[in-house]
Every structure is written in structure tokens, then in C-alpha cells.
Coordinates of C-alpha atoms and ligand atoms in Angstrom, one line a residue:
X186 CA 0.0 0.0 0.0
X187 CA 1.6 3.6 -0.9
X188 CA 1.8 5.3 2.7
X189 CA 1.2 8.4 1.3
X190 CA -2.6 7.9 1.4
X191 CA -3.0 6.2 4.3
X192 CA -5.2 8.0 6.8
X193 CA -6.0 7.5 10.1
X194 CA -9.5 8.6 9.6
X195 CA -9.9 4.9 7.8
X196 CA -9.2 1.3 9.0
X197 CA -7.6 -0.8 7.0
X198 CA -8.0 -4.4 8.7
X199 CA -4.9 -6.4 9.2
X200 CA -5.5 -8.8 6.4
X201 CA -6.3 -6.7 3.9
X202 CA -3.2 -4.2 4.3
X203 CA -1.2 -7.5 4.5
X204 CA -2.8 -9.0 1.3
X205 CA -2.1 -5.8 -0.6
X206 CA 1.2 -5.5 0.5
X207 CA 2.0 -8.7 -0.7
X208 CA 0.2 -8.3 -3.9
X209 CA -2.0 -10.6 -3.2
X210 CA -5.5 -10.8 -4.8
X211 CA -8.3 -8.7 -2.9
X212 CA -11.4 -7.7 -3.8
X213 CA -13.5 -5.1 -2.5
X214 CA -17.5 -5.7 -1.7
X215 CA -20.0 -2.6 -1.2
X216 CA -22.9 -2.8 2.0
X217 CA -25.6 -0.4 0.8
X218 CA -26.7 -3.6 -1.5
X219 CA -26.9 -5.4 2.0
X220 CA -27.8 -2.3 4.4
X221 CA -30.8 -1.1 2.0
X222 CA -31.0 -2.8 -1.4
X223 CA -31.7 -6.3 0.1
X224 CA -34.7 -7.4 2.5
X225 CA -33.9 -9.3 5.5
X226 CA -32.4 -12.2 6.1
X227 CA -31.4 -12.9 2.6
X228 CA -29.3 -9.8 3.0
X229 CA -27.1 -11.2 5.5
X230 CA -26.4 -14.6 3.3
X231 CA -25.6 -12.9 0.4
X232 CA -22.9 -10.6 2.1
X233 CA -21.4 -13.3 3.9
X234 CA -22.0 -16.1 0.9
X235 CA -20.4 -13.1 -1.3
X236 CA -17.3 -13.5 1.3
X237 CA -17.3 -17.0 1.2
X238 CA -17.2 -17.3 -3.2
X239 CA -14.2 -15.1 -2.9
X240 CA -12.6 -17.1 -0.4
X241 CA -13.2 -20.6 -2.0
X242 CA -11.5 -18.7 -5.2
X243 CA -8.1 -18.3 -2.6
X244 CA -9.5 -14.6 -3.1
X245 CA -9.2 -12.0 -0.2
X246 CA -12.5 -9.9 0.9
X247 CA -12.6 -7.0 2.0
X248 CA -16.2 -5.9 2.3
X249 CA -16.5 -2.0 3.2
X250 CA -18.6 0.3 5.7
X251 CA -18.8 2.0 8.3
X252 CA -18.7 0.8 11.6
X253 CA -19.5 3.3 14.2
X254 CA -18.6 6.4 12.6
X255 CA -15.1 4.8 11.4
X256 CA -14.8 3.9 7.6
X257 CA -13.7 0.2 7.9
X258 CA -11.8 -1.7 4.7
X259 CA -12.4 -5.6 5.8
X260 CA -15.5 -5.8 7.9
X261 CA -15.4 -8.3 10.3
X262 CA -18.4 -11.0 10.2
X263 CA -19.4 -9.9 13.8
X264 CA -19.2 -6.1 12.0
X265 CA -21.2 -7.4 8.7
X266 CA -24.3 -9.0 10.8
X267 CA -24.4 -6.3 13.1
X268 CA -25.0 -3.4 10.2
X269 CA -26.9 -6.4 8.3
X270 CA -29.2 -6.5 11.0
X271 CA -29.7 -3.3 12.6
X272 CA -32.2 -0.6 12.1
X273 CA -29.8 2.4 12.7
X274 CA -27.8 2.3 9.7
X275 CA -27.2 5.0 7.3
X276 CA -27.2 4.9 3.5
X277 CA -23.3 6.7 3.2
X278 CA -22.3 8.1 -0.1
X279 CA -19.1 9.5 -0.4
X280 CA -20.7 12.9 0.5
X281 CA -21.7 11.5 4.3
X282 CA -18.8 10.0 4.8
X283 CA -17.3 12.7 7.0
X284 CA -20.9 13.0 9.0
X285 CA -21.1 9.7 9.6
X286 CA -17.6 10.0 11.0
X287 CA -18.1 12.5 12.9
X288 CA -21.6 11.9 14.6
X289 CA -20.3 8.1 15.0
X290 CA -23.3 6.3 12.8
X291 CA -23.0 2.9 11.5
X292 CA -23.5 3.2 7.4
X293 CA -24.2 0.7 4.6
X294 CA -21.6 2.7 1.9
X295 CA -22.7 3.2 -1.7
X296 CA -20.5 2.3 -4.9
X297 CA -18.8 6.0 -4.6
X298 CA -17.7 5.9 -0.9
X299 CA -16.9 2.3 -1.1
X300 CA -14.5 2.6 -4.7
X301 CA -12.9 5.7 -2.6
X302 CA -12.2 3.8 0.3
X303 CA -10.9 0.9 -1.4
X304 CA -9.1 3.0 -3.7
X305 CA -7.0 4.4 -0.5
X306 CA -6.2 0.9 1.1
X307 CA -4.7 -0.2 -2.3
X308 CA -7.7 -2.5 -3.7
X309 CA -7.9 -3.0 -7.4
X310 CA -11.3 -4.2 -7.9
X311 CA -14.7 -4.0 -6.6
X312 CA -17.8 -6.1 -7.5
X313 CA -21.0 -4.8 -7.1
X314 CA -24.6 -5.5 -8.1
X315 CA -25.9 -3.0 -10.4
X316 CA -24.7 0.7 -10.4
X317 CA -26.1 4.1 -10.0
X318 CA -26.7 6.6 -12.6
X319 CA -28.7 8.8 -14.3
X320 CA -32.5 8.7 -12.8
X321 CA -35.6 8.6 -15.3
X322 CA -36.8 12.7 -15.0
X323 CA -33.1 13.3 -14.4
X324 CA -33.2 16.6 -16.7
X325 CA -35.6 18.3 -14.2
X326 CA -35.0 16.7 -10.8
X327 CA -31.4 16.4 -11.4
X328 CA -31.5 13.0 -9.7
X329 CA -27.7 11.5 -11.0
X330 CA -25.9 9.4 -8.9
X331 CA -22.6 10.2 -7.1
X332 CA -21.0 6.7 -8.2
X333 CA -20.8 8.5 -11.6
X334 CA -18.7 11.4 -10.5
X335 CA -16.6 9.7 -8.1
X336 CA -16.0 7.1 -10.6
X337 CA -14.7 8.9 -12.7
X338 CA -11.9 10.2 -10.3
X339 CA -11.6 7.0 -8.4
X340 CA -8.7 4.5 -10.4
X341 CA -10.9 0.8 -9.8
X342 CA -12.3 -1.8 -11.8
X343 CA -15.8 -2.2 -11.0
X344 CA -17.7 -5.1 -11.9
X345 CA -21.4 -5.0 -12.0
X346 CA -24.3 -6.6 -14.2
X347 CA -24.8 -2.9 -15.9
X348 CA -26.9 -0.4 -14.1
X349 CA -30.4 -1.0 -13.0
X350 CA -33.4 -0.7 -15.5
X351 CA -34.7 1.4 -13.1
X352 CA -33.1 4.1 -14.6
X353 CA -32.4 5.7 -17.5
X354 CA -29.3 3.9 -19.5
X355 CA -29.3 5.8 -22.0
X356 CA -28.5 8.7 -20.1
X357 CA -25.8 6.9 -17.9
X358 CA -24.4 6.0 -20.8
X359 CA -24.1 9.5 -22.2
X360 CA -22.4 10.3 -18.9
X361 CA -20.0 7.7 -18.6
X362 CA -18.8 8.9 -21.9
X363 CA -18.6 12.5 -20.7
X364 CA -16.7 11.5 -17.2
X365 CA -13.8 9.5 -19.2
X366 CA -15.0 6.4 -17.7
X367 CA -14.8 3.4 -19.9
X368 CA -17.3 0.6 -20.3
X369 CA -16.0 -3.0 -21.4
X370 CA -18.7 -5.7 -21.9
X371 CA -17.4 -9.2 -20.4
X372 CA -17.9 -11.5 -23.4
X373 CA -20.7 -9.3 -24.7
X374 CA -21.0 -5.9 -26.8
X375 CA -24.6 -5.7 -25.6
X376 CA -24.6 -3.7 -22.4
X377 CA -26.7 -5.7 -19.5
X378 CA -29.5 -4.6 -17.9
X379 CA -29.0 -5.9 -14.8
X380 CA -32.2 -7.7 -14.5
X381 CA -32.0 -9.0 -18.1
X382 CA -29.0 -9.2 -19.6
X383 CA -29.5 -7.1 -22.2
X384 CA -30.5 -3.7 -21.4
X385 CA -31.0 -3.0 -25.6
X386 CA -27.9 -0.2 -25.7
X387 CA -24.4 -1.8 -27.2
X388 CA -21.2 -1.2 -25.4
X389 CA -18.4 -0.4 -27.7
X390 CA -15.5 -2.9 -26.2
X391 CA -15.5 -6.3 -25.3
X392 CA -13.1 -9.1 -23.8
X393 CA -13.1 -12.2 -23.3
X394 CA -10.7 -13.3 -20.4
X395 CA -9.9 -11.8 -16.5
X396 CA -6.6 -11.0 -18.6
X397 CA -7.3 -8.9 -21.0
X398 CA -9.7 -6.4 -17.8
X399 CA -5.9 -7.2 -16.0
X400 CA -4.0 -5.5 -19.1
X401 CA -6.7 -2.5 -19.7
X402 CA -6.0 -1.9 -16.0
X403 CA -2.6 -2.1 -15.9
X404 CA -2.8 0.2 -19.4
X405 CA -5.1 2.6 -17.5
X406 CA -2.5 3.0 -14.5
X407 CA 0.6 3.9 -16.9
X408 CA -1.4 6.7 -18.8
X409 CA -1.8 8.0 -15.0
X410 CA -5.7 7.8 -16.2
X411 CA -7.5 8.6 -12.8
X412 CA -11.1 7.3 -13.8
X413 CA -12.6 3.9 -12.9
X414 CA -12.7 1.1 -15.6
X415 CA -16.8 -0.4 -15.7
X416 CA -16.8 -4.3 -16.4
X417 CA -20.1 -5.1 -17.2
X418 CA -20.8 -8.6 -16.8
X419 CA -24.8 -9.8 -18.2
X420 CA -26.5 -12.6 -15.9
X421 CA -26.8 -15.6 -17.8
X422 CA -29.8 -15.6 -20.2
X423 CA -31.7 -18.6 -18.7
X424 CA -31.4 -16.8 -15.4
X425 CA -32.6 -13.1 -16.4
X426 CA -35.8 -11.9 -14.9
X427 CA -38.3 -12.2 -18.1
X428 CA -37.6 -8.8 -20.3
X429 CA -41.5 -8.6 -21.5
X430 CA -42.5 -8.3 -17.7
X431 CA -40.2 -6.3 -16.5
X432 CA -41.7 -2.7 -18.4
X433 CA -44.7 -3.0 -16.5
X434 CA -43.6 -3.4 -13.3
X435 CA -40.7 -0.6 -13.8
X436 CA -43.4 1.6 -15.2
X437 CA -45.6 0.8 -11.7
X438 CA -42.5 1.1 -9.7
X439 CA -41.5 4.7 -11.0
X440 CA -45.5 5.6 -10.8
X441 CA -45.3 4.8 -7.2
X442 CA -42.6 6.6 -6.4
X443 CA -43.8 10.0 -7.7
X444 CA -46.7 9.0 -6.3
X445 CA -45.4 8.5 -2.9
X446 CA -43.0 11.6 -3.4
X447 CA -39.8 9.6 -2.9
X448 CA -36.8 11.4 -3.8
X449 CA -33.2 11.8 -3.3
X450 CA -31.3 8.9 -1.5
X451 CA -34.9 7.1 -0.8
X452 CA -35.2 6.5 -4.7
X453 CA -33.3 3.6 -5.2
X454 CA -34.4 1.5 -2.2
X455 CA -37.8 1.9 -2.9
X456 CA -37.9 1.6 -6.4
X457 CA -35.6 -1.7 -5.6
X458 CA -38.3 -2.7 -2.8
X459 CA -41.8 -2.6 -5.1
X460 CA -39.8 -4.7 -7.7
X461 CA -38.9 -7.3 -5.0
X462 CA -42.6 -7.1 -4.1
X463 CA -44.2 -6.7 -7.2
X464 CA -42.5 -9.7 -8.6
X465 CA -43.2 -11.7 -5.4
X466 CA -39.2 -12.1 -4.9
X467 CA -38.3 -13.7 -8.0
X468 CA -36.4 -10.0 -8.8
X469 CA -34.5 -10.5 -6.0
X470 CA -33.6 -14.1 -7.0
X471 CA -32.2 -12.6 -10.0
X472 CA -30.6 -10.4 -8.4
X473 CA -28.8 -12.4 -5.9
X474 CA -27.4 -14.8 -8.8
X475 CA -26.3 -11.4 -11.0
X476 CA -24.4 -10.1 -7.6
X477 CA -23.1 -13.3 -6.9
X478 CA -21.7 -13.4 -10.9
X479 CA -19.8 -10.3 -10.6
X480 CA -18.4 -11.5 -7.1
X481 CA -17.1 -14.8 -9.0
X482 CA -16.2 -12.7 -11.9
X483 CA -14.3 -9.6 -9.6
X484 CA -12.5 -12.6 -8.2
X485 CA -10.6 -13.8 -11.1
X486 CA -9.7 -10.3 -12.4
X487 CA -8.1 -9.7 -9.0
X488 CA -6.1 -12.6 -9.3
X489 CA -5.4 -12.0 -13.1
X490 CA -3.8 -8.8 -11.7
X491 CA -1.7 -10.8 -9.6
X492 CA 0.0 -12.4 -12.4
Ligands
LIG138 N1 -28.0 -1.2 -7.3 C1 -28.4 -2.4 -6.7 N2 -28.6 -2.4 -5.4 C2 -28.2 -1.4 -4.6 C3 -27.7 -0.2 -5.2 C4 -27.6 -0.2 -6.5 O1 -28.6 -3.4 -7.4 O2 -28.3 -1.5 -3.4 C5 -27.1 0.8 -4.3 C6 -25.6 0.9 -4.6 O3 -24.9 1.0 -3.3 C7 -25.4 2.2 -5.3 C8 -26.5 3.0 -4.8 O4 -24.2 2.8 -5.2 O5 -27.6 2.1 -4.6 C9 -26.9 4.2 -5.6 O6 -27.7 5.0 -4.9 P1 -28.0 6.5 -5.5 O7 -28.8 6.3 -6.7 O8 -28.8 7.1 -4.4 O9 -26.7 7.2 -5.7
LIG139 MN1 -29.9 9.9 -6.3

């Protein structure tokens, strides 16, 4: 790890500062999908079963929140259950970081403060679920998510099944183009939708081995390019939710939630909510087997990168 941006305002556990030091392979696992994007008590298997698949691959985990105020790089599995189960926890984007420091909250942390606080304990790559971006109605309630910005200063690879048909690709598209943050398609030129694994917009780049996302990284690093590199990996066709359904419920979902006047933060848990209820749970089925893909897939680029 370069000393240089170590801070004592973050902890680092022991294994993981000792994994990257020995450029070992870690890779780095959000908790807002756990604190607020998953119901109870499937949220708590899938974070630690997310743990486990990196582990069986001889893969290091470092799954990242904040524990009691204090940014934390390698929960512990007491520190994982506890934020899985509690009430008091706080959806932490990189922009309540500092609060949540300060007042001493627990938080689940979003795509943009986990990638920064992975980024500064020296971790490479960071699966994920499905990403934020650009929200439908984005042009008047300005609704864009801060993984966009942040990834575009934050040197990572993330891996995730696209972002979430819940918003507008299109858009996130247009503004991963402007941000300088590249999109690769993992065997695919078709960019995935998350729920279905193809969202209808084509991603320019594809690859076809952990090896070739190793060399784009290591490319990325000696043009001193700061911005994050997107793998997007699709969810195997026999396992997407079915595409004709899906419209329907994501036109409900988005009438609800105008309805209901949800904004802000509150938008993508409850958009992610009716969909798990609307579809009695089989969403979230789909969505457990797309998170656990790009935890299976994160794990072989990381140890790609070790080679
Ligand atoms: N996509 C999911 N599940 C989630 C999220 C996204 O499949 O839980 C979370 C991620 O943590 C992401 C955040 O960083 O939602 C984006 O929230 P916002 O749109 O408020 O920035
Ligand atoms: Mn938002």
C-alpha cells in the first residue's frame, strides 16, 4: 500500500493491508446492497456467501462500511451481521462519509464511498450489483448518482451486471462517456441490464478473459488515467428476470414513487423494494445470482492482476 494515502481517519484491517502488501489478490464488496437494497435475512447470506465465493476462489475480501462512525476496509463477520441486522444504519455516499464519521453512525456505503475507500487501502477491484446513474426525469430533478462522479476520479475496476433498469441507460451511458470512464462488456457488446442481460444499448469494447480487464488496468494505471474502468458482466440468459415483464412493473415502480413523493437517496431503495414485491421475490432471486456473478467474476480479475 503507498503510505502516502493512508489516513488515520480509515481502517484498514490487518488482512487486507497485509494482502495488498503482498500483492495478493483482494477484492473489495459494497454494503448499501446489504444495508438497503436487500430485504432481510437474505441480506445477511448474500454478504457473507459473497465473502465465502471469494474465499473458496483463494481470493481475499474486504467488504466495506462504516462501523460506528469509522470507515472500515475488511468488515469483520461480527461487524457485517451487526450493520446487516440493525435498524440504525445509514445509506453513506461518499458525501456523508465525513458526518457519519463524525456523529459516530453505522452506514451501509454506496458504490462511490466504497471505490474511494478501497481505492485508498490499495484495492484493485470491486464487485457490485448494479450501479447508479442517471435517474428517469433526471433533466428536471437532477437526480444522477454520485458513483458516476466519483467514478470517474476513483482509479478501480468495477464489476457489475450494468446499471439497474430502473433508470435511465441511455442517459448513464451519455455520462460515462462524458466522465472518461470506460465501459468493457465481459464477453458481450450488448450492455446488460442488470435484470435482463441485455439492457438494448451496445457497449463499444468487449473481452473475453480476466486478462485482457488485468492488461486494460494495468494500461489505465501507466497513462496516469485517474477514472474507474466499468466491467459489465450480463446474468446468464436462462437466469434473467423475463424482459416482456419487466416494463410493467418498472413503469408501476417509477409511478409509485412519484406518487409516494420519494426522492433523493430514498429513490433507489424503494424503487428496488416494489420490484422485489411486485415480482413476489423472483427479482430478488435474479438479483442475488447477477451479484453473486460479478463476485465470482471480480475474483478472477483480481487474481489476473496478480499475475
Ligand atoms: N443497485 C443495486 N442495489 C443497490 C444499489 C444499486 O442493485 O443496493 C445501491 C448501490 O450501493 C449504489 C446506490 O451505489 O444504490 C446508488 O444510490 P443513489 O442512486 O442514491 O446514488
Ligand atoms: Mn440519487
Amino acid at each position: 500500500m503507498s503510505s502516502a494515502r493512508t489516513s488515520a481517519a480509515i481502517h484498514v484491517s490487518a488482512e487486507v493491508t497485509a494482502a495488498v502488501a503482498e500483492g495478493r489478490a483482494v477484492v473489495a464488496l459494497e454494503s448499501t446492497i446489504f444495508t438497503h437494497g436487500l430485504p432481510r435475512p437474505r441480506n445477511l447470506e448474500v454478504a457473507l456467501g459473497a465473502e465465502e465465493c471469494l474465499r473458496g476462489q483463494g481470493v481475499l475480501p474486504a467488504t466495506i462500511g462504516v462501523f460506528a462512525g469509522v470507515p472500515t476496509v475488511g468488515l469483520s463477520v461480527e461487524q457485517i451481521t451487526a450493520l446487516a441486522n440493525g435498524g440504525a444504519v445509514k445509506k453513506v455516499s461518499l458525501r456523508d462519509l465525513p458526518v457519519a464519521a463524525a456523529l459516530h453512525l453505522h452506514g451501509g456505503t454506496t458504490v462511490a464511498a466504497t471505490a474511494f475507500l478501497a481505492h485508498h487501502a490499495g484495492v484493485k477491484v470491486f464487485s457490485t450489483g448494479g450501479l447508479g446513474g442517471v435517474h428517469h426525469g433526471a433533466a428536471t430533478s437532477f437526480d444522477e448518482s454520485a458513483d458516476m462522479t466519483t467514478l470517474a476520479t476513483t482509479p478501480i475496476i468495477v464489476v457489475s451486471a450494468g446499471v439497474k433498469s430502473i433508470l435511465d441507460v441511455a442517459a448513464t451511458l451519455e455520462r460515462f462517456e462524458t466522465l472518461n470512464i470506460p465501459v468493457v462488456g465481459y464477453k458481450t457488446n450488448k450492455y446488460p441490464g442488470f435484470y435482463v442481460s441485455d439492457s438494448g444499448f451496445e457497449v463499444e469494447y468487449s473481452v473475453n478473459s480476466p486478462d485482457e480487464v488485468a492488461a486494460i488496468c494495468r494500461a489505465r494505471d501507466d497513462l496516469h488515467i485517474a477514472s474507474a474502468i466499468l466491467l459489465a458482466n450480463p446474468v446468464a440468459e436462462d437466469k434473467q428476470f423475463p424482459p416482456a415483464e419487466l416494463d410493467d412493473i418498472l413503469a408501476r415502480a417509477w409511478a409509485e414513487a412519484e406518487k409516494n413523493g420519494i426522492s433523493g437517496k430514498a429513490t433507489t431503495p424503494f424503487l428496488l423494494d416494489f420490484i422485489q414485491k411486485a415480482t413476489n421475490g423472483r427479482s430478488l432471486n435474479v438479483n442475488v445470482d447477477v451479484y453473486r456473478g460479478n463476485v465470482s467474476l471480480g475474483g478472477e480479475v483480481a487474481t489476473a492482476l496478480t499475475r
